[in-house]
Amino acid sequence: MEEFFIYGSLILSVVIGGFLVTYLHSSNKQTLIKLLLSFSGGFLLSIAFIHFVPELYHSKTNNIGVFILIGFLVQLILEYFSGGIEHGHIHIHKNQKMPWGLFISLSIHSFLEGIPLGNQYSEHIIESAHQHGDSSLLLAILFHQLPVAVALMTLLLSSQLSKYKAWVVLVAFGLMTPLGVFIGTTANHTIAIDFNIILAIVVGMFLHISTTIIFETNENHKFNVMKLASILVGCSIAFLVN
């Protein structure tokens, strides 16, 4: 039952993002994306530093810092193909075709996030679930998936795709993290793997995304009050769920 809740919430966060784009006035979409991203950036950065990084270094995995750095660099490479949509960069061109490179990049990112989440909730590693922060990782993914889904759907609707095909692509993207959860759960039963390594890579990705969001959520190098408030709210919630 718990796994069904995880699958459902992950897909629902992406679907909600699609509906927000469909029903919001165009002038409000960019503001919504920036505020949601600011909130998620504050949450991701806080949860990484106050929970995941200390726990990973407390684990028995050697060279954990190397894998965090690898995750940081992996995200840097993925954003070369995604154009930075993970932190609010939406590049809309006239007669734009389906951005397959962007979709594949986002899908890889989402799939990787799901693997340690699936491991975390495996019934055979309850102890590891407590070690990795119960709902912290799930919340981190949900809070980030929503604004990314808003940005992706905005881009898809501005392309040559019909609304129906845009929804198909968005739902396909929404299935990537649940697929990672399934693989993570299955792998825990079938193969010997150090999931701390994968979690460290994901944390490195979180650190890249969150720091980029925070440093780019300003206009003319001055923080907007609402954006700053969103970041602080995200940080505060991270403290509460830790």
CSV table of C-alpha atoms in Angstrom, one decimal:
chain,number,residue,atom,x,y,z
A,1,MET,CA,0.0,0.0,0.0
A,2,GLU,CA,2.9,2.4,0.8
A,3,GLU,CA,4.4,1.8,-2.6
A,4,PHE,CA,1.2,2.6,-4.3
A,5,PHE,CA,1.0,5.9,-2.4
A,6,ILE,CA,4.6,6.7,-3.5
A,7,TYR,CA,3.8,5.8,-7.2
A,8,GLY,CA,0.6,7.8,-7.1
A,9,SER,CA,2.0,10.9,-5.4
A,10,LEU,CA,5.0,11.0,-7.9
A,11,ILE,CA,2.7,10.8,-10.9
A,12,LEU,CA,0.1,13.2,-9.4
A,13,SER,CA,2.7,15.9,-8.8
A,14,VAL,CA,3.6,15.9,-12.5
A,15,VAL,CA,-0.1,15.9,-13.6
A,16,ILE,CA,-0.9,18.8,-11.2
A,17,GLY,CA,1.9,20.7,-12.9
A,18,GLY,CA,0.3,20.1,-16.3
A,19,PHE,CA,-3.1,21.2,-15.1
A,20,LEU,CA,-1.6,24.4,-13.6
A,21,VAL,CA,-0.2,25.3,-17.0
A,22,THR,CA,-3.5,24.5,-18.7
A,23,TYR,CA,-5.6,26.7,-16.5
A,24,LEU,CA,-3.3,29.5,-15.5
A,25,HIS,CA,-3.1,32.7,-17.5
A,26,SER,CA,0.2,32.9,-19.4
A,27,SER,CA,1.4,35.9,-17.5
A,28,ASN,CA,1.2,34.0,-14.2
A,29,LYS,CA,3.1,30.9,-15.4
A,30,GLN,CA,6.6,32.3,-15.1
A,31,THR,CA,5.9,33.8,-11.7
A,32,LEU,CA,4.5,30.5,-10.5
A,33,ILE,CA,7.5,28.5,-11.8
A,34,LYS,CA,10.0,30.9,-10.2
A,35,LEU,CA,8.2,30.8,-6.8
A,36,LEU,CA,7.8,27.0,-6.8
A,37,LEU,CA,11.5,26.6,-7.9
A,38,SER,CA,12.6,29.0,-5.2
A,39,PHE,CA,10.7,27.0,-2.6
A,40,SER,CA,12.1,23.6,-3.9
A,41,GLY,CA,15.6,25.0,-4.1
A,42,GLY,CA,15.5,26.0,-0.4
A,43,PHE,CA,14.1,22.7,0.6
A,44,LEU,CA,16.6,20.6,-1.5
A,45,LEU,CA,19.6,22.5,-0.3
A,46,SER,CA,18.5,22.3,3.4
A,47,ILE,CA,17.6,18.7,3.3
A,48,ALA,CA,20.9,17.8,1.6
A,49,PHE,CA,23.0,19.6,4.2
A,50,ILE,CA,21.1,18.8,7.4
A,51,HIS,CA,20.2,15.2,6.6
A,52,PHE,CA,21.6,13.4,3.5
A,53,VAL,CA,25.2,14.6,3.5
A,54,PRO,CA,25.8,13.8,7.3
A,55,GLU,CA,24.1,10.4,6.9
A,56,LEU,CA,26.1,9.5,3.8
A,57,TYR,CA,29.3,10.4,5.5
A,58,HIS,CA,28.2,8.3,8.5
A,59,SER,CA,27.7,5.3,6.3
A,60,LYS,CA,30.4,2.7,5.6
A,61,THR,CA,30.7,3.6,1.9
A,62,ASN,CA,34.2,4.8,1.1
A,63,ASN,CA,34.9,7.9,-1.0
A,64,ILE,CA,31.3,9.1,-0.6
A,65,GLY,CA,32.4,12.7,-1.4
A,66,VAL,CA,33.6,11.5,-4.8
A,67,PHE,CA,30.2,10.2,-5.7
A,68,ILE,CA,28.5,13.4,-4.5
A,69,LEU,CA,30.8,15.3,-6.8
A,70,ILE,CA,30.0,12.9,-9.6
A,71,GLY,CA,26.3,13.6,-9.1
A,72,PHE,CA,27.0,17.3,-9.3
A,73,LEU,CA,28.9,16.9,-12.6
A,74,VAL,CA,26.3,14.4,-14.0
A,75,GLN,CA,23.6,17.1,-13.5
A,76,LEU,CA,25.9,19.7,-15.1
A,77,ILE,CA,26.1,17.4,-18.2
A,78,LEU,CA,22.3,16.7,-18.2
A,79,GLU,CA,21.6,20.4,-18.1
A,80,TYR,CA,23.7,20.9,-21.3
A,81,PHE,CA,20.9,18.9,-23.1
A,82,SER,CA,17.9,20.1,-21.0
A,83,GLY,CA,18.8,23.8,-21.4
A,84,GLY,CA,18.4,24.3,-17.6
A,85,ILE,CA,14.7,23.7,-17.5
A,86,GLU,CA,15.3,22.1,-14.0
A,87,HIS,CA,15.8,25.6,-12.6
A,88,GLY,CA,13.3,27.6,-14.7
A,89,HIS,CA,15.0,28.2,-18.0
A,90,ILE,CA,12.4,27.9,-20.8
A,91,HIS,CA,13.6,28.6,-24.3
A,92,ILE,CA,10.6,29.0,-26.6
A,93,HIS,CA,11.2,29.3,-30.4
A,94,LYS,CA,8.8,29.8,-33.2
A,95,ASN,CA,7.7,26.5,-34.8
A,96,GLN,CA,9.6,24.6,-32.2
A,97,LYS,CA,9.7,20.8,-32.6
A,98,MET,CA,9.5,18.2,-29.9
A,99,PRO,CA,12.6,18.7,-27.7
A,100,TRP,CA,13.7,15.1,-27.4
A,101,GLY,CA,17.1,15.9,-26.0
A,102,LEU,CA,15.4,17.8,-23.2
A,103,PHE,CA,12.9,15.0,-22.5
A,104,ILE,CA,15.6,12.4,-22.4
A,105,SER,CA,17.8,14.5,-20.0
A,106,LEU,CA,14.9,15.1,-17.6
A,107,SER,CA,13.9,11.5,-17.8
A,108,ILE,CA,17.4,10.3,-16.8
A,109,HIS,CA,17.4,12.7,-13.9
A,110,SER,CA,14.0,11.6,-12.7
A,111,PHE,CA,14.8,7.9,-13.1
A,112,LEU,CA,18.0,8.2,-11.1
A,113,GLU,CA,16.1,10.0,-8.3
A,114,GLY,CA,13.7,7.1,-8.0
A,115,ILE,CA,16.3,4.4,-7.5
A,116,PRO,CA,17.3,5.3,-4.0
A,117,LEU,CA,13.7,6.1,-3.1
A,118,GLY,CA,12.7,2.5,-4.2
A,119,ASN,CA,15.5,1.1,-2.1
A,120,GLN,CA,14.5,3.3,0.9
A,121,TYR,CA,10.9,1.9,1.0
A,122,SER,CA,11.8,-1.8,0.3
A,123,GLU,CA,10.2,-3.9,3.0
A,124,HIS,CA,13.6,-5.7,3.6
A,125,ILE,CA,15.5,-2.6,4.5
A,126,ILE,CA,13.4,-0.8,7.0
A,127,GLU,CA,16.5,0.2,9.0
A,128,SER,CA,17.9,1.9,5.9
A,129,ALA,CA,14.7,3.7,5.4
A,130,HIS,CA,15.1,5.3,8.8
A,131,GLN,CA,18.7,6.1,8.0
A,132,HIS,CA,17.8,7.9,4.8
A,133,GLY,CA,15.2,10.1,6.3
A,134,ASP,CA,11.8,8.5,5.9
A,135,SER,CA,9.8,10.9,3.8
A,136,SER,CA,12.6,13.4,3.2
A,137,LEU,CA,13.7,12.1,-0.2
A,138,LEU,CA,10.1,11.6,-1.4
A,139,LEU,CA,9.2,15.2,-0.4
A,140,ALA,CA,12.4,16.5,-2.1
A,141,ILE,CA,11.5,14.8,-5.3
A,142,LEU,CA,7.8,15.9,-5.2
A,143,PHE,CA,8.6,19.5,-4.4
A,144,HIS,CA,11.0,19.7,-7.4
A,145,GLN,CA,9.0,17.6,-9.8
A,146,LEU,CA,6.0,20.0,-9.7
A,147,PRO,CA,7.8,23.2,-11.0
A,148,VAL,CA,9.7,21.1,-13.5
A,149,ALA,CA,6.4,19.7,-14.8
A,150,VAL,CA,5.0,23.2,-15.1
A,151,ALA,CA,8.1,24.3,-17.1
A,152,LEU,CA,8.0,21.2,-19.3
A,153,MET,CA,4.3,21.4,-20.1
A,154,THR,CA,4.7,25.1,-20.9
A,155,LEU,CA,7.4,24.2,-23.4
A,156,LEU,CA,5.5,21.3,-24.9
A,157,LEU,CA,2.4,23.4,-25.4
A,158,SER,CA,4.5,26.0,-27.2
A,159,SER,CA,5.9,23.4,-29.6
A,160,GLN,CA,4.3,21.8,-32.6
A,161,LEU,CA,2.7,19.1,-30.5
A,162,SER,CA,-1.1,18.9,-30.0
A,163,LYS,CA,-2.4,19.3,-26.5
A,164,TYR,CA,-3.1,15.5,-26.4
A,165,LYS,CA,0.5,14.6,-27.4
A,166,ALA,CA,1.8,17.1,-25.0
A,167,TRP,CA,-0.1,15.3,-22.2
A,168,VAL,CA,1.2,12.0,-23.4
A,169,VAL,CA,4.8,13.2,-23.2
A,170,LEU,CA,4.2,14.8,-19.8
A,171,VAL,CA,2.8,11.6,-18.4
A,172,ALA,CA,5.6,9.6,-19.9
A,173,PHE,CA,8.0,12.0,-18.0
A,174,GLY,CA,5.9,11.5,-14.9
A,175,LEU,CA,6.4,7.7,-15.1
A,176,MET,CA,10.2,8.0,-15.0
A,177,THR,CA,10.6,8.4,-11.3
A,178,PRO,CA,8.1,5.6,-10.5
A,179,LEU,CA,10.1,3.4,-12.9
A,180,GLY,CA,13.3,4.2,-10.9
A,181,VAL,CA,11.4,3.4,-7.7
A,182,PHE,CA,10.4,0.0,-9.1
A,183,ILE,CA,14.0,-0.7,-10.3
A,184,GLY,CA,15.4,0.3,-6.9
A,185,THR,CA,13.0,-1.9,-5.1
A,186,THR,CA,13.5,-4.9,-7.4
A,187,ALA,CA,17.3,-4.5,-7.4
A,188,ASN,CA,17.4,-4.6,-3.7
A,189,HIS,CA,15.9,-8.1,-3.9
A,190,THR,CA,18.0,-9.4,-6.8
A,191,ILE,CA,21.5,-7.9,-6.8
A,192,ALA,CA,24.1,-6.7,-4.3
A,193,ILE,CA,24.5,-3.0,-4.7
A,194,ASP,CA,25.6,-0.1,-2.5
A,195,PHE,CA,22.6,2.2,-2.7
A,196,ASN,CA,24.5,4.9,-0.7
A,197,ILE,CA,26.5,5.4,-3.9
A,198,ILE,CA,23.4,6.1,-6.0
A,199,LEU,CA,21.9,8.3,-3.2
A,200,ALA,CA,25.2,10.2,-3.1
A,201,ILE,CA,25.0,10.8,-6.8
A,202,VAL,CA,21.4,12.0,-6.4
A,203,VAL,CA,22.4,14.3,-3.6
A,204,GLY,CA,25.1,15.8,-5.8
A,205,MET,CA,22.4,16.5,-8.4
A,206,PHE,CA,20.3,18.1,-5.8
A,207,LEU,CA,23.1,20.3,-4.7
A,208,HIS,CA,23.7,21.5,-8.3
A,209,ILE,CA,20.0,22.2,-8.9
A,210,SER,CA,19.4,23.9,-5.6
A,211,THR,CA,22.4,26.2,-5.7
A,212,THR,CA,21.7,27.2,-9.3
A,213,ILE,CA,18.0,27.9,-8.4
A,214,ILE,CA,19.0,30.0,-5.4
A,215,PHE,CA,21.6,32.0,-7.2
A,216,GLU,CA,19.4,32.5,-10.3
A,217,THR,CA,16.2,33.4,-8.4
A,218,ASN,CA,17.1,37.1,-8.5
A,219,GLU,CA,16.5,39.9,-10.9
A,220,ASN,CA,19.4,42.3,-11.6
A,221,HIS,CA,21.2,40.6,-8.7
A,222,LYS,CA,18.5,41.7,-6.2
A,223,PHE,CA,16.3,39.2,-4.5
A,224,ASN,CA,12.6,39.6,-4.9
A,225,VAL,CA,10.9,39.5,-1.5
A,226,MET,CA,8.4,36.8,-2.6
A,227,LYS,CA,11.2,34.6,-4.0
A,228,LEU,CA,13.3,35.1,-0.9
A,229,ALA,CA,10.3,34.2,1.3
A,230,SER,CA,9.7,31.1,-0.8
A,231,ILE,CA,13.3,30.0,-0.3
A,232,LEU,CA,13.1,30.6,3.5
A,233,VAL,CA,9.8,28.6,3.7
A,234,GLY,CA,11.4,25.7,1.8
A,235,CYS,CA,14.4,25.8,4.3
A,236,SER,CA,12.0,25.9,7.3
A,237,ILE,CA,10.0,22.9,6.1
A,238,ALA,CA,13.2,21.0,5.6
A,239,PHE,CA,14.0,21.6,9.3
A,240,LEU,CA,10.5,20.5,10.3
A,241,VAL,CA,10.6,17.2,8.4
A,242,ASN,CA,14.2,16.3,9.4
